[in-house]
Amino acid sequence: MYNPEKKSALIPSSEITDEAVFRQRRTLIKASMTGAAGALLGYSAGVTANTSATGFRTSEELTSKKTVTTYNNFYELGTDKGDPARYADRLVTDPWSVEIDGECNKPGKLTLEDVLKPHDIEERIYRLRCVEAWSMVIPWNGFSLGDLLKRFEPNGNAKYVAFETIVDERLPGQRVPVLEWPYREGLRMDEAMHPLTMIATGVYGEDMPNQNGAPLRLVVPWKYGFKSIKSIVRISFTEKQPPTSWNMSAPHEYGFYSNVNPEVSHPRWSQAKERRLAGESKGISSLFTPKVDTAFLNGYADQVASLYTDMDLKKHF
Ligand SMILES: Nc1nc2c(c(=O)[nH]1)N[C@H]1C(S)=C(S)[C@@H](COP(=O)(O)O)O[C@H]1N2
Ligand SMILES: [Mo]
């Protein structure tokens, strides 16, 4: 089994920037003050600037609300990182409904209110690691996807869950065939039911901004960001592995699983490090955005590695 702690101890000291060392010390101080044992262990084990995330929170410095809401990927609104915020009002979220279909006993079309009403909203601080090698630490509001899925009573044939984003002629990005619309994503049933997998309805304690995927989106913290599909209008229980947008567009570059893995390079770049857009950093163009080691399963290995025992994650990338 791949051990991220071991790997981190092997990184030559020449790769440790002053900035990383500074941040490491600062986090150590923070961790010892709050008694965050997980963070402390993560740091003492090696030079990595990643702590392991325990439960629903990581103790790392939050990415600023400004960066979280202005540096986005949401191709329905455009491919530039600034487009989603720029064209946010083109996404109309009222009225909103979600269609549930496929292998379940209780399919149907639910209003947004019916989808959300029975669920208690809590805050979870998750890392989100984009396949483009930048990452953020984001305080989401929402609940476990599994609690929602159970309500529809998936049957014995339900092996996967598929998700679709809204299609609407008012969305400027959908006039361009960069991807085949609707945007689609999918999870294996056990991944979907894992308590870390989240339906987010807000960020920074406020309603979800349109550019972040209002009114409800997925957040799967141990997978590359593109799995966290925004503005969901359909959830389908399927027996076969469902088609997913990025895999359809470039199958040799983006697999179905897309678990964050520093050992498996993207064909065009390494995935071993990431630029952490923390604090007030303005986005990836900032020269001062520090690079940190990418952690196996984005630091959530203790919680989710058991989903992949006996699977070759180089083959199932
Ligand atoms: N519908 C839809 N969902 C999407 C995307 C998209 O283009 N369309 N981009 C994905 C990618 S690549 C990333 S990294 C995350 C970014 O989420 P954020 O903008 O809230 O940080 O959303 C994901 N969900
Ligand atoms: Mo991404």
mmCIF file of C-alpha atoms and ligand atoms in Angstrom:
data_model
loop_
_atom_site.group_PDB
_atom_site.id
_atom_site.type_symbol
_atom_site.label_atom_id
_atom_site.label_comp_id
_atom_site.label_asym_id
_atom_site.label_seq_id
_atom_site.Cartn_x
_atom_site.Cartn_y
_atom_site.Cartn_z
ATOM 1 C CA MET A 1 0.000 0.000 0.000
ATOM 2 C CA TYR A 2 1.338 3.425 -0.913
ATOM 3 C CA ASN A 3 2.395 5.354 2.157
ATOM 4 C CA PRO A 4 2.354 9.138 1.734
ATOM 5 C CA GLU A 5 4.256 9.761 4.988
ATOM 6 C CA LYS A 6 7.160 7.579 3.854
ATOM 7 C CA LYS A 7 7.297 9.248 0.468
ATOM 8 C CA SER A 8 7.379 12.709 1.975
ATOM 9 C CA ALA A 9 10.480 11.892 4.012
ATOM 10 C CA LEU A 10 12.328 11.147 0.767
ATOM 11 C CA ILE A 11 11.851 14.548 -0.823
ATOM 12 C CA PRO A 12 15.267 16.221 -1.101
ATOM 13 C CA SER A 13 15.691 19.232 1.145
ATOM 14 C CA SER A 14 16.571 21.306 -1.940
ATOM 15 C CA GLU A 15 12.894 21.226 -2.813
ATOM 16 C CA ILE A 16 11.766 22.753 0.449
ATOM 17 C CA THR A 17 11.188 26.426 -0.036
ATOM 18 C CA ASP A 18 11.550 28.919 2.791
ATOM 19 C CA GLU A 19 7.861 29.614 2.377
ATOM 20 C CA ALA A 20 6.972 25.945 2.927
ATOM 21 C CA VAL A 21 9.135 25.803 6.027
ATOM 22 C CA PHE A 22 7.544 28.957 7.360
ATOM 23 C CA ARG A 23 4.058 27.601 6.769
ATOM 24 C CA GLN A 24 5.002 24.285 8.290
ATOM 25 C CA ARG A 25 6.141 25.954 11.521
ATOM 26 C CA ARG A 26 3.086 28.135 11.662
ATOM 27 C CA THR A 27 0.800 25.146 11.244
ATOM 28 C CA LEU A 28 2.739 23.210 13.872
ATOM 29 C CA ILE A 29 2.145 26.039 16.308
ATOM 30 C CA LYS A 30 -1.530 26.120 15.385
ATOM 31 C CA ALA A 31 -1.801 22.349 15.714
ATOM 32 C CA SER A 32 -0.180 22.227 19.122
ATOM 33 C CA MET A 33 -2.470 24.995 20.327
ATOM 34 C CA THR A 34 -5.623 23.263 19.182
ATOM 35 C CA GLY A 35 -4.356 19.765 19.916
ATOM 36 C CA ALA A 36 -4.986 18.635 16.358
ATOM 37 C CA ALA A 37 -3.133 15.358 16.624
ATOM 38 C CA GLY A 38 -3.577 14.467 12.958
ATOM 39 C CA ALA A 39 -1.949 17.669 11.783
ATOM 40 C CA LEU A 40 0.903 17.284 14.226
ATOM 41 C CA LEU A 41 1.635 13.757 13.061
ATOM 42 C CA GLY A 42 1.516 14.783 9.428
ATOM 43 C CA TYR A 43 4.154 17.414 9.987
ATOM 44 C CA SER A 44 6.518 15.537 12.237
ATOM 45 C CA ALA A 45 6.684 12.660 9.759
ATOM 46 C CA GLY A 46 8.484 14.598 7.075
ATOM 47 C CA VAL A 47 8.834 17.773 5.100
ATOM 48 C CA THR A 48 5.464 17.742 3.394
ATOM 49 C CA ALA A 49 3.377 20.847 3.857
ATOM 50 C CA ASN A 50 0.215 18.755 3.866
ATOM 51 C CA THR A 51 -1.417 17.675 7.054
ATOM 52 C CA SER A 52 -3.652 14.651 7.010
ATOM 53 C CA ALA A 53 -7.280 15.580 7.209
ATOM 54 C CA THR A 54 -9.259 13.947 9.954
ATOM 55 C CA GLY A 55 -13.017 13.716 10.063
ATOM 56 C CA PHE A 56 -14.756 16.505 8.188
ATOM 57 C CA ARG A 57 -12.140 19.173 8.810
ATOM 58 C CA THR A 58 -8.599 20.025 7.978
ATOM 59 C CA SER A 59 -6.713 22.460 10.199
ATOM 60 C CA GLU A 60 -4.992 24.226 7.295
ATOM 61 C CA GLU A 61 -5.306 27.882 6.463
ATOM 62 C CA LEU A 62 -8.499 28.634 4.536
ATOM 63 C CA THR A 63 -8.417 29.916 0.991
ATOM 64 C CA SER A 64 -9.905 33.417 1.006
ATOM 65 C CA LYS A 65 -13.580 33.792 0.156
ATOM 66 C CA LYS A 66 -12.518 36.023 -2.705
ATOM 67 C CA THR A 67 -10.346 33.342 -4.298
ATOM 68 C CA VAL A 68 -12.946 30.621 -3.679
ATOM 69 C CA THR A 69 -15.602 32.674 -5.485
ATOM 70 C CA THR A 70 -13.565 34.278 -8.299
ATOM 71 C CA TYR A 71 -11.100 31.587 -9.394
ATOM 72 C CA ASN A 72 -13.349 28.806 -10.665
ATOM 73 C CA ASN A 73 -13.827 26.023 -13.160
ATOM 74 C CA PHE A 74 -17.399 25.945 -14.418
ATOM 75 C CA TYR A 75 -17.271 25.491 -18.177
ATOM 76 C CA GLU A 76 -21.003 26.135 -18.603
ATOM 77 C CA LEU A 77 -20.122 29.751 -17.815
ATOM 78 C CA GLY A 78 -16.859 29.871 -19.771
ATOM 79 C CA THR A 79 -13.385 28.332 -19.691
ATOM 80 C CA ASP A 80 -11.513 31.290 -18.193
ATOM 81 C CA LYS A 81 -11.054 31.079 -14.402
ATOM 82 C CA GLY A 82 -12.809 34.465 -14.108
ATOM 83 C CA ASP A 83 -15.762 33.583 -16.362
ATOM 84 C CA PRO A 84 -17.912 31.773 -13.764
ATOM 85 C CA ALA A 85 -17.990 34.836 -11.476
ATOM 86 C CA ARG A 86 -18.295 37.200 -14.467
ATOM 87 C CA TYR A 87 -21.307 35.389 -15.949
ATOM 88 C CA ALA A 88 -22.749 34.044 -12.680
ATOM 89 C CA ASP A 89 -26.138 35.697 -13.270
ATOM 90 C CA ARG A 90 -26.658 33.671 -16.470
ATOM 91 C CA LEU A 91 -27.303 30.621 -14.300
ATOM 92 C CA VAL A 92 -30.960 30.756 -13.238
ATOM 93 C CA THR A 93 -31.529 28.631 -10.118
ATOM 94 C CA ASP A 94 -35.154 29.460 -9.366
ATOM 95 C CA PRO A 95 -37.176 27.336 -9.953
ATOM 96 C CA TRP A 96 -34.944 24.280 -9.506
ATOM 97 C CA SER A 97 -35.778 20.598 -9.415
ATOM 98 C CA VAL A 98 -33.810 17.389 -9.317
ATOM 99 C CA GLU A 99 -34.896 14.247 -11.140
ATOM 100 C CA ILE A 100 -34.101 10.906 -9.498
ATOM 101 C CA ASP A 101 -34.237 7.820 -11.724
ATOM 102 C CA GLY A 102 -32.779 4.396 -12.472
ATOM 103 C CA GLU A 103 -32.304 1.492 -10.092
ATOM 104 C CA CYS A 104 -34.274 2.603 -7.046
ATOM 105 C CA ASN A 105 -37.707 2.104 -5.474
ATOM 106 C CA LYS A 106 -38.549 5.791 -5.100
ATOM 107 C CA PRO A 107 -37.710 7.679 -8.299
ATOM 108 C CA GLY A 108 -39.292 11.047 -8.980
ATOM 109 C CA LYS A 109 -38.862 14.719 -9.646
ATOM 110 C CA LEU A 110 -38.253 16.737 -6.480
ATOM 111 C CA THR A 111 -38.286 20.461 -5.952
ATOM 112 C CA LEU A 112 -35.132 21.910 -4.439
ATOM 113 C CA GLU A 113 -37.021 22.393 -1.185
ATOM 114 C CA ASP A 114 -37.994 18.705 -1.071
ATOM 115 C CA VAL A 115 -34.424 17.674 -1.756
ATOM 116 C CA LEU A 116 -32.966 19.806 1.046
ATOM 117 C CA LYS A 117 -35.671 19.971 3.733
ATOM 118 C CA PRO A 118 -34.915 16.794 5.732
ATOM 119 C CA HIS A 119 -31.183 17.485 6.003
ATOM 120 C CA ASP A 120 -29.239 19.321 8.686
ATOM 121 C CA ILE A 121 -26.637 21.601 7.189
ATOM 122 C CA GLU A 122 -23.175 21.483 8.762
ATOM 123 C CA GLU A 123 -19.854 23.120 7.989
ATOM 124 C CA ARG A 124 -17.016 20.961 6.657
ATOM 125 C CA ILE A 125 -13.565 22.247 5.818
ATOM 126 C CA TYR A 126 -12.277 20.227 2.869
ATOM 127 C CA ARG A 127 -9.334 20.471 0.532
ATOM 128 C CA LEU A 128 -10.246 20.597 -3.112
ATOM 129 C CA ARG A 129 -7.434 19.570 -5.458
ATOM 130 C CA CYS A 130 -7.905 20.435 -9.116
ATOM 131 C CA VAL A 131 -6.383 18.152 -11.735
ATOM 132 C CA GLU A 132 -4.580 21.302 -12.948
ATOM 133 C CA ALA A 133 -2.347 21.099 -9.842
ATOM 134 C CA TRP A 134 -3.765 23.873 -7.693
ATOM 135 C CA SER A 135 -5.730 23.394 -4.530
ATOM 136 C CA MET A 136 -7.858 25.272 -2.049
ATOM 137 C CA VAL A 137 -9.091 24.745 1.510
ATOM 138 C CA ILE A 138 -12.787 25.553 1.539
ATOM 139 C CA PRO A 139 -15.421 25.799 4.289
ATOM 140 C CA TRP A 140 -18.472 24.171 2.663
ATOM 141 C CA ASN A 141 -21.964 23.912 4.100
ATOM 142 C CA GLY A 142 -24.002 20.835 3.404
ATOM 143 C CA PHE A 143 -24.549 17.190 4.327
ATOM 144 C CA SER A 144 -23.514 13.661 3.331
ATOM 145 C CA LEU A 145 -24.713 12.592 -0.111
ATOM 146 C CA GLY A 146 -25.474 9.120 1.285
ATOM 147 C CA ASP A 147 -28.188 10.518 3.553
ATOM 148 C CA LEU A 148 -29.939 11.900 0.479
ATOM 149 C CA LEU A 149 -29.456 8.776 -1.660
ATOM 150 C CA LYS A 150 -30.918 6.461 1.012
ATOM 151 C CA ARG A 151 -34.240 8.273 0.743
ATOM 152 C CA PHE A 152 -34.700 7.000 -2.817
ATOM 153 C CA GLU A 153 -34.110 3.363 -1.769
ATOM 154 C CA PRO A 154 -31.532 2.216 -4.328
ATOM 155 C CA ASN A 155 -32.140 -1.443 -5.244
ATOM 156 C CA GLY A 156 -29.729 -4.368 -5.579
ATOM 157 C CA ASN A 157 -28.823 -3.428 -9.169
ATOM 158 C CA ALA A 158 -27.596 0.020 -8.182
ATOM 159 C CA LYS A 159 -23.812 -0.246 -8.512
ATOM 160 C CA TYR A 160 -23.090 3.360 -9.512
ATOM 161 C CA VAL A 161 -24.613 6.819 -9.181
ATOM 162 C CA ALA A 162 -24.588 9.225 -12.142
ATOM 163 C CA PHE A 163 -25.062 13.003 -11.937
ATOM 164 C CA GLU A 164 -25.930 15.626 -14.536
ATOM 165 C CA THR A 165 -25.669 19.413 -14.551
ATOM 166 C CA ILE A 166 -28.328 21.753 -15.950
ATOM 167 C CA VAL A 167 -28.504 22.437 -19.695
ATOM 168 C CA ASP A 168 -29.806 25.944 -20.443
ATOM 169 C CA GLU A 169 -29.435 28.097 -23.549
ATOM 170 C CA ARG A 170 -28.716 31.084 -21.317
ATOM 171 C CA LEU A 171 -25.409 29.554 -20.198
ATOM 172 C CA PRO A 172 -22.733 31.157 -22.408
ATOM 173 C CA GLY A 173 -20.259 28.273 -22.141
ATOM 174 C CA GLN A 174 -22.787 25.790 -23.503
ATOM 175 C CA ARG A 175 -22.777 27.562 -26.875
ATOM 176 C CA VAL A 176 -19.256 26.207 -27.269
ATOM 177 C CA PRO A 177 -18.652 22.465 -27.695
ATOM 178 C CA VAL A 178 -15.665 22.325 -25.299
ATOM 179 C CA LEU A 179 -17.418 19.408 -23.610
ATOM 180 C CA GLU A 180 -20.456 17.377 -24.565
ATOM 181 C CA TRP A 181 -23.344 18.852 -22.551
ATOM 182 C CA PRO A 182 -24.730 18.108 -20.038
ATOM 183 C CA TYR A 183 -21.669 17.880 -17.788
ATOM 184 C CA ARG A 184 -21.774 14.369 -16.326
ATOM 185 C CA GLU A 185 -20.086 12.689 -13.406
ATOM 186 C CA GLY A 186 -20.376 9.415 -11.578
ATOM 187 C CA LEU A 187 -19.309 7.529 -8.489
ATOM 188 C CA ARG A 188 -19.286 3.896 -7.509
ATOM 189 C CA MET A 189 -22.014 3.206 -4.928
ATOM 190 C CA ASP A 190 -19.590 2.767 -2.001
ATOM 191 C CA GLU A 191 -17.865 6.058 -2.888
ATOM 192 C CA ALA A 192 -21.207 7.823 -3.097
ATOM 193 C CA MET A 193 -22.326 6.410 0.273
ATOM 194 C CA HIS A 194 -19.070 7.296 2.047
ATOM 195 C CA PRO A 195 -19.774 9.907 4.760
ATOM 196 C CA LEU A 196 -17.055 12.254 3.418
ATOM 197 C CA THR A 197 -18.898 12.593 0.092
ATOM 198 C CA MET A 198 -20.923 15.737 0.359
ATOM 199 C CA ILE A 199 -23.779 17.647 -1.189
ATOM 200 C CA ALA A 200 -22.814 21.275 -0.670
ATOM 201 C CA THR A 201 -25.438 24.007 -0.600
ATOM 202 C CA GLY A 202 -23.254 26.860 0.586
ATOM 203 C CA VAL A 203 -19.751 28.090 1.197
ATOM 204 C CA TYR A 204 -18.321 30.437 3.845
ATOM 205 C CA GLY A 205 -21.640 30.239 5.704
ATOM 206 C CA GLU A 206 -23.633 31.730 2.828
ATOM 207 C CA ASP A 207 -25.831 30.290 0.083
ATOM 208 C CA MET A 208 -23.816 28.701 -2.696
ATOM 209 C CA PRO A 209 -22.706 31.373 -5.180
ATOM 210 C CA ASN A 210 -23.758 30.482 -8.727
ATOM 211 C CA GLN A 211 -20.126 30.260 -9.845
ATOM 212 C CA ASN A 212 -19.518 27.525 -7.259
ATOM 213 C CA GLY A 213 -22.438 25.409 -8.435
ATOM 214 C CA ALA A 214 -25.683 26.723 -6.931
ATOM 215 C CA PRO A 215 -28.038 25.510 -5.706
ATOM 216 C CA LEU A 216 -26.471 22.145 -4.959
ATOM 217 C CA ARG A 217 -23.245 20.467 -6.017
ATOM 218 C CA LEU A 218 -21.138 17.484 -5.138
ATOM 219 C CA VAL A 219 -17.872 17.651 -3.179
ATOM 220 C CA VAL A 220 -15.704 14.518 -3.162
ATOM 221 C CA PRO A 221 -12.594 15.625 -1.284
ATOM 222 C CA TRP A 222 -10.231 12.738 -2.172
ATOM 223 C CA LYS A 223 -10.812 13.011 -5.938
ATOM 224 C CA TYR A 224 -9.692 15.592 -8.483
ATOM 225 C CA GLY A 225 -11.972 18.621 -8.531
ATOM 226 C CA PHE A 226 -13.738 17.766 -11.770
ATOM 227 C CA LYS A 227 -15.571 14.908 -10.039
ATOM 228 C CA SER A 228 -17.299 17.505 -7.825
ATOM 229 C CA ILE A 229 -20.083 18.275 -10.288
ATOM 230 C CA LYS A 230 -21.951 21.565 -9.935
ATOM 231 C CA SER A 231 -25.605 22.607 -10.268
ATOM 232 C CA ILE A 232 -27.047 19.082 -10.277
ATOM 233 C CA VAL A 233 -30.419 18.426 -11.957
ATOM 234 C CA ARG A 234 -30.363 14.627 -12.264
ATOM 235 C CA ILE A 235 -29.241 11.722 -10.089
ATOM 236 C CA SER A 236 -29.445 8.230 -11.626
ATOM 237 C CA PHE A 237 -28.744 4.863 -10.042
ATOM 238 C CA THR A 238 -27.112 2.608 -12.636
ATOM 239 C CA GLU A 239 -25.890 -0.939 -12.921
ATOM 240 C CA LYS A 240 -23.081 -0.069 -15.352
ATOM 241 C CA GLN A 241 -20.317 2.489 -14.858
ATOM 242 C CA PRO A 242 -21.800 5.704 -16.246
ATOM 243 C CA PRO A 243 -20.100 7.892 -18.865
ATOM 244 C CA THR A 244 -18.391 10.983 -17.399
ATOM 245 C CA SER A 245 -17.628 14.252 -19.217
ATOM 246 C CA TRP A 246 -13.856 14.470 -18.895
ATOM 247 C CA ASN A 247 -13.386 10.780 -19.569
ATOM 248 C CA MET A 248 -15.546 11.094 -22.696
ATOM 249 C CA SER A 249 -13.519 14.078 -23.924
ATOM 250 C CA ALA A 250 -10.025 12.654 -23.243
ATOM 251 C CA PRO A 251 -10.143 9.059 -21.985
ATOM 252 C CA HIS A 252 -6.367 8.609 -21.760
ATOM 253 C CA GLU A 253 -6.062 11.732 -19.570
ATOM 254 C CA TYR A 254 -9.042 11.506 -17.213
ATOM 255 C CA GLY A 255 -10.206 8.226 -15.744
ATOM 256 C CA PHE A 256 -13.478 7.359 -14.054
ATOM 257 C CA TYR A 257 -11.889 7.140 -10.594
ATOM 258 C CA SER A 258 -9.597 10.193 -10.689
ATOM 259 C CA ASN A 259 -8.405 9.720 -7.145
ATOM 260 C CA VAL A 260 -5.804 12.310 -6.158
ATOM 261 C CA ASN A 261 -2.520 10.447 -6.492
ATOM 262 C CA PRO A 262 0.959 12.040 -6.550
ATOM 263 C CA GLU A 263 2.359 8.774 -7.969
ATOM 264 C CA VAL A 264 0.230 8.782 -11.109
ATOM 265 C CA SER A 265 1.155 11.570 -13.503
ATOM 266 C CA HIS A 266 -1.275 13.177 -15.865
ATOM 267 C CA PRO A 267 0.096 12.410 -19.384
ATOM 268 C CA ARG A 268 1.048 16.086 -19.762
ATOM 269 C CA TRP A 269 2.231 17.002 -16.233
ATOM 270 C CA SER A 270 3.249 15.590 -12.876
ATOM 271 C CA GLN A 271 0.670 15.398 -10.098
ATOM 272 C CA ALA A 272 3.309 15.240 -7.325
ATOM 273 C CA LYS A 273 2.883 18.852 -6.202
ATOM 274 C CA GLU A 274 0.212 21.506 -6.138
ATOM 275 C CA ARG A 275 -0.058 25.259 -5.724
ATOM 276 C CA ARG A 276 -2.008 25.920 -2.586
ATOM 277 C CA LEU A 277 -4.205 28.947 -3.067
ATOM 278 C CA ALA A 278 -4.364 29.849 0.594
ATOM 279 C CA GLY A 279 -4.932 33.040 2.516
ATOM 280 C CA GLU A 280 -5.193 36.018 0.221
ATOM 281 C CA SER A 281 -3.436 34.505 -2.786
ATOM 282 C CA LYS A 282 -4.964 35.789 -5.980
ATOM 283 C CA GLY A 283 -4.893 32.625 -8.023
ATOM 284 C CA ILE A 284 -2.418 30.446 -9.789
ATOM 285 C CA SER A 285 -0.684 33.315 -11.568
ATOM 286 C CA SER A 286 0.732 34.596 -8.304
ATOM 287 C CA LEU A 287 4.492 33.992 -8.212
ATOM 288 C CA PHE A 288 4.252 33.658 -4.468
ATOM 289 C CA THR A 289 1.704 30.860 -4.413
ATOM 290 C CA PRO A 290 3.636 28.123 -2.652
ATOM 291 C CA LYS A 291 3.934 24.621 -4.037
ATOM 292 C CA VAL A 292 3.288 21.831 -1.577
ATOM 293 C CA ASP A 293 3.466 18.076 -1.924
ATOM 294 C CA THR A 294 0.263 16.462 -3.062
ATOM 295 C CA ALA A 295 -0.942 13.853 -0.593
ATOM 296 C CA PHE A 296 -2.262 10.446 -1.617
ATOM 297 C CA LEU A 297 -6.066 10.617 -1.774
ATOM 298 C CA ASN A 298 -5.647 14.326 -1.027
ATOM 299 C CA GLY A 299 -4.846 13.515 2.626
ATOM 300 C CA TYR A 300 -8.010 11.468 3.210
ATOM 301 C CA ALA A 301 -6.314 8.049 2.879
ATOM 302 C CA ASP A 302 -7.031 7.016 6.475
ATOM 303 C CA GLN A 303 -10.710 7.387 5.709
ATOM 304 C CA VAL A 304 -11.075 6.153 2.143
ATOM 305 C CA ALA A 305 -8.062 4.007 1.124
ATOM 306 C CA SER A 306 -10.048 0.896 2.138
ATOM 307 C CA LEU A 307 -12.402 1.546 -0.791
ATOM 308 C CA TYR A 308 -9.545 0.704 -3.162
ATOM 309 C CA THR A 309 -7.753 -2.291 -1.607
ATOM 310 C CA ASP A 310 -7.010 -4.806 -4.357
ATOM 311 C CA MET A 311 -7.393 -2.135 -7.050
ATOM 312 C CA ASP A 312 -4.434 -1.002 -9.129
ATOM 313 C CA LEU A 313 -4.850 2.774 -9.001
ATOM 314 C CA LYS A 314 -2.302 3.212 -11.801
ATOM 315 C CA LYS A 315 -4.601 1.241 -14.063
ATOM 316 C CA HIS A 316 -7.821 2.630 -12.636
ATOM 317 C CA PHE A 317 -6.646 6.269 -12.670
HETATM 318 N N1 LIG B 1 -21.012 21.333 -14.060
HETATM 319 C C1 LIG B 1 -19.706 21.517 -13.844
HETATM 320 N N2 LIG B 1 -19.176 21.106 -12.688
HETATM 321 C C2 LIG B 1 -17.850 21.287 -12.437
HETATM 322 C C3 LIG B 1 -17.009 21.863 -13.428
HETATM 323 C C4 LIG B 1 -17.603 22.287 -14.643
HETATM 324 O O1 LIG B 1 -16.950 22.816 -15.561
HETATM 325 N N3 LIG B 1 -18.953 22.108 -14.809
HETATM 326 N N4 LIG B 1 -15.648 21.995 -13.164
HETATM 327 C C5 LIG B 1 -15.070 21.062 -12.166
HETATM 328 C C6 LIG B 1 -13.694 21.376 -11.823
HETATM 329 S S1 LIG B 1 -12.532 21.032 -13.011
HETATM 330 C C7 LIG B 1 -13.327 21.827 -10.585
HETATM 331 S S2 LIG B 1 -11.693 21.992 -10.150
HETATM 332 C C8 LIG B 1 -14.351 22.213 -9.575
HETATM 333 C C9 LIG B 1 -14.114 23.639 -9.111
HETATM 334 O O2 LIG B 1 -15.003 23.986 -8.074
HETATM 335 P P1 LIG B 1 -15.009 25.471 -7.493
HETATM 336 O O3 LIG B 1 -15.041 26.420 -8.646
HETATM 337 O O4 LIG B 1 -16.201 25.591 -6.600
HETATM 338 O O5 LIG B 1 -13.721 25.633 -6.726
HETATM 339 O O6 LIG B 1 -15.678 22.115 -10.084
HETATM 340 C C10 LIG B 1 -15.923 20.978 -10.907
HETATM 341 N N5 LIG B 1 -17.342 20.886 -11.236
HETATM 342 MO MO MO B 2 -10.486 20.899 -11.829
#
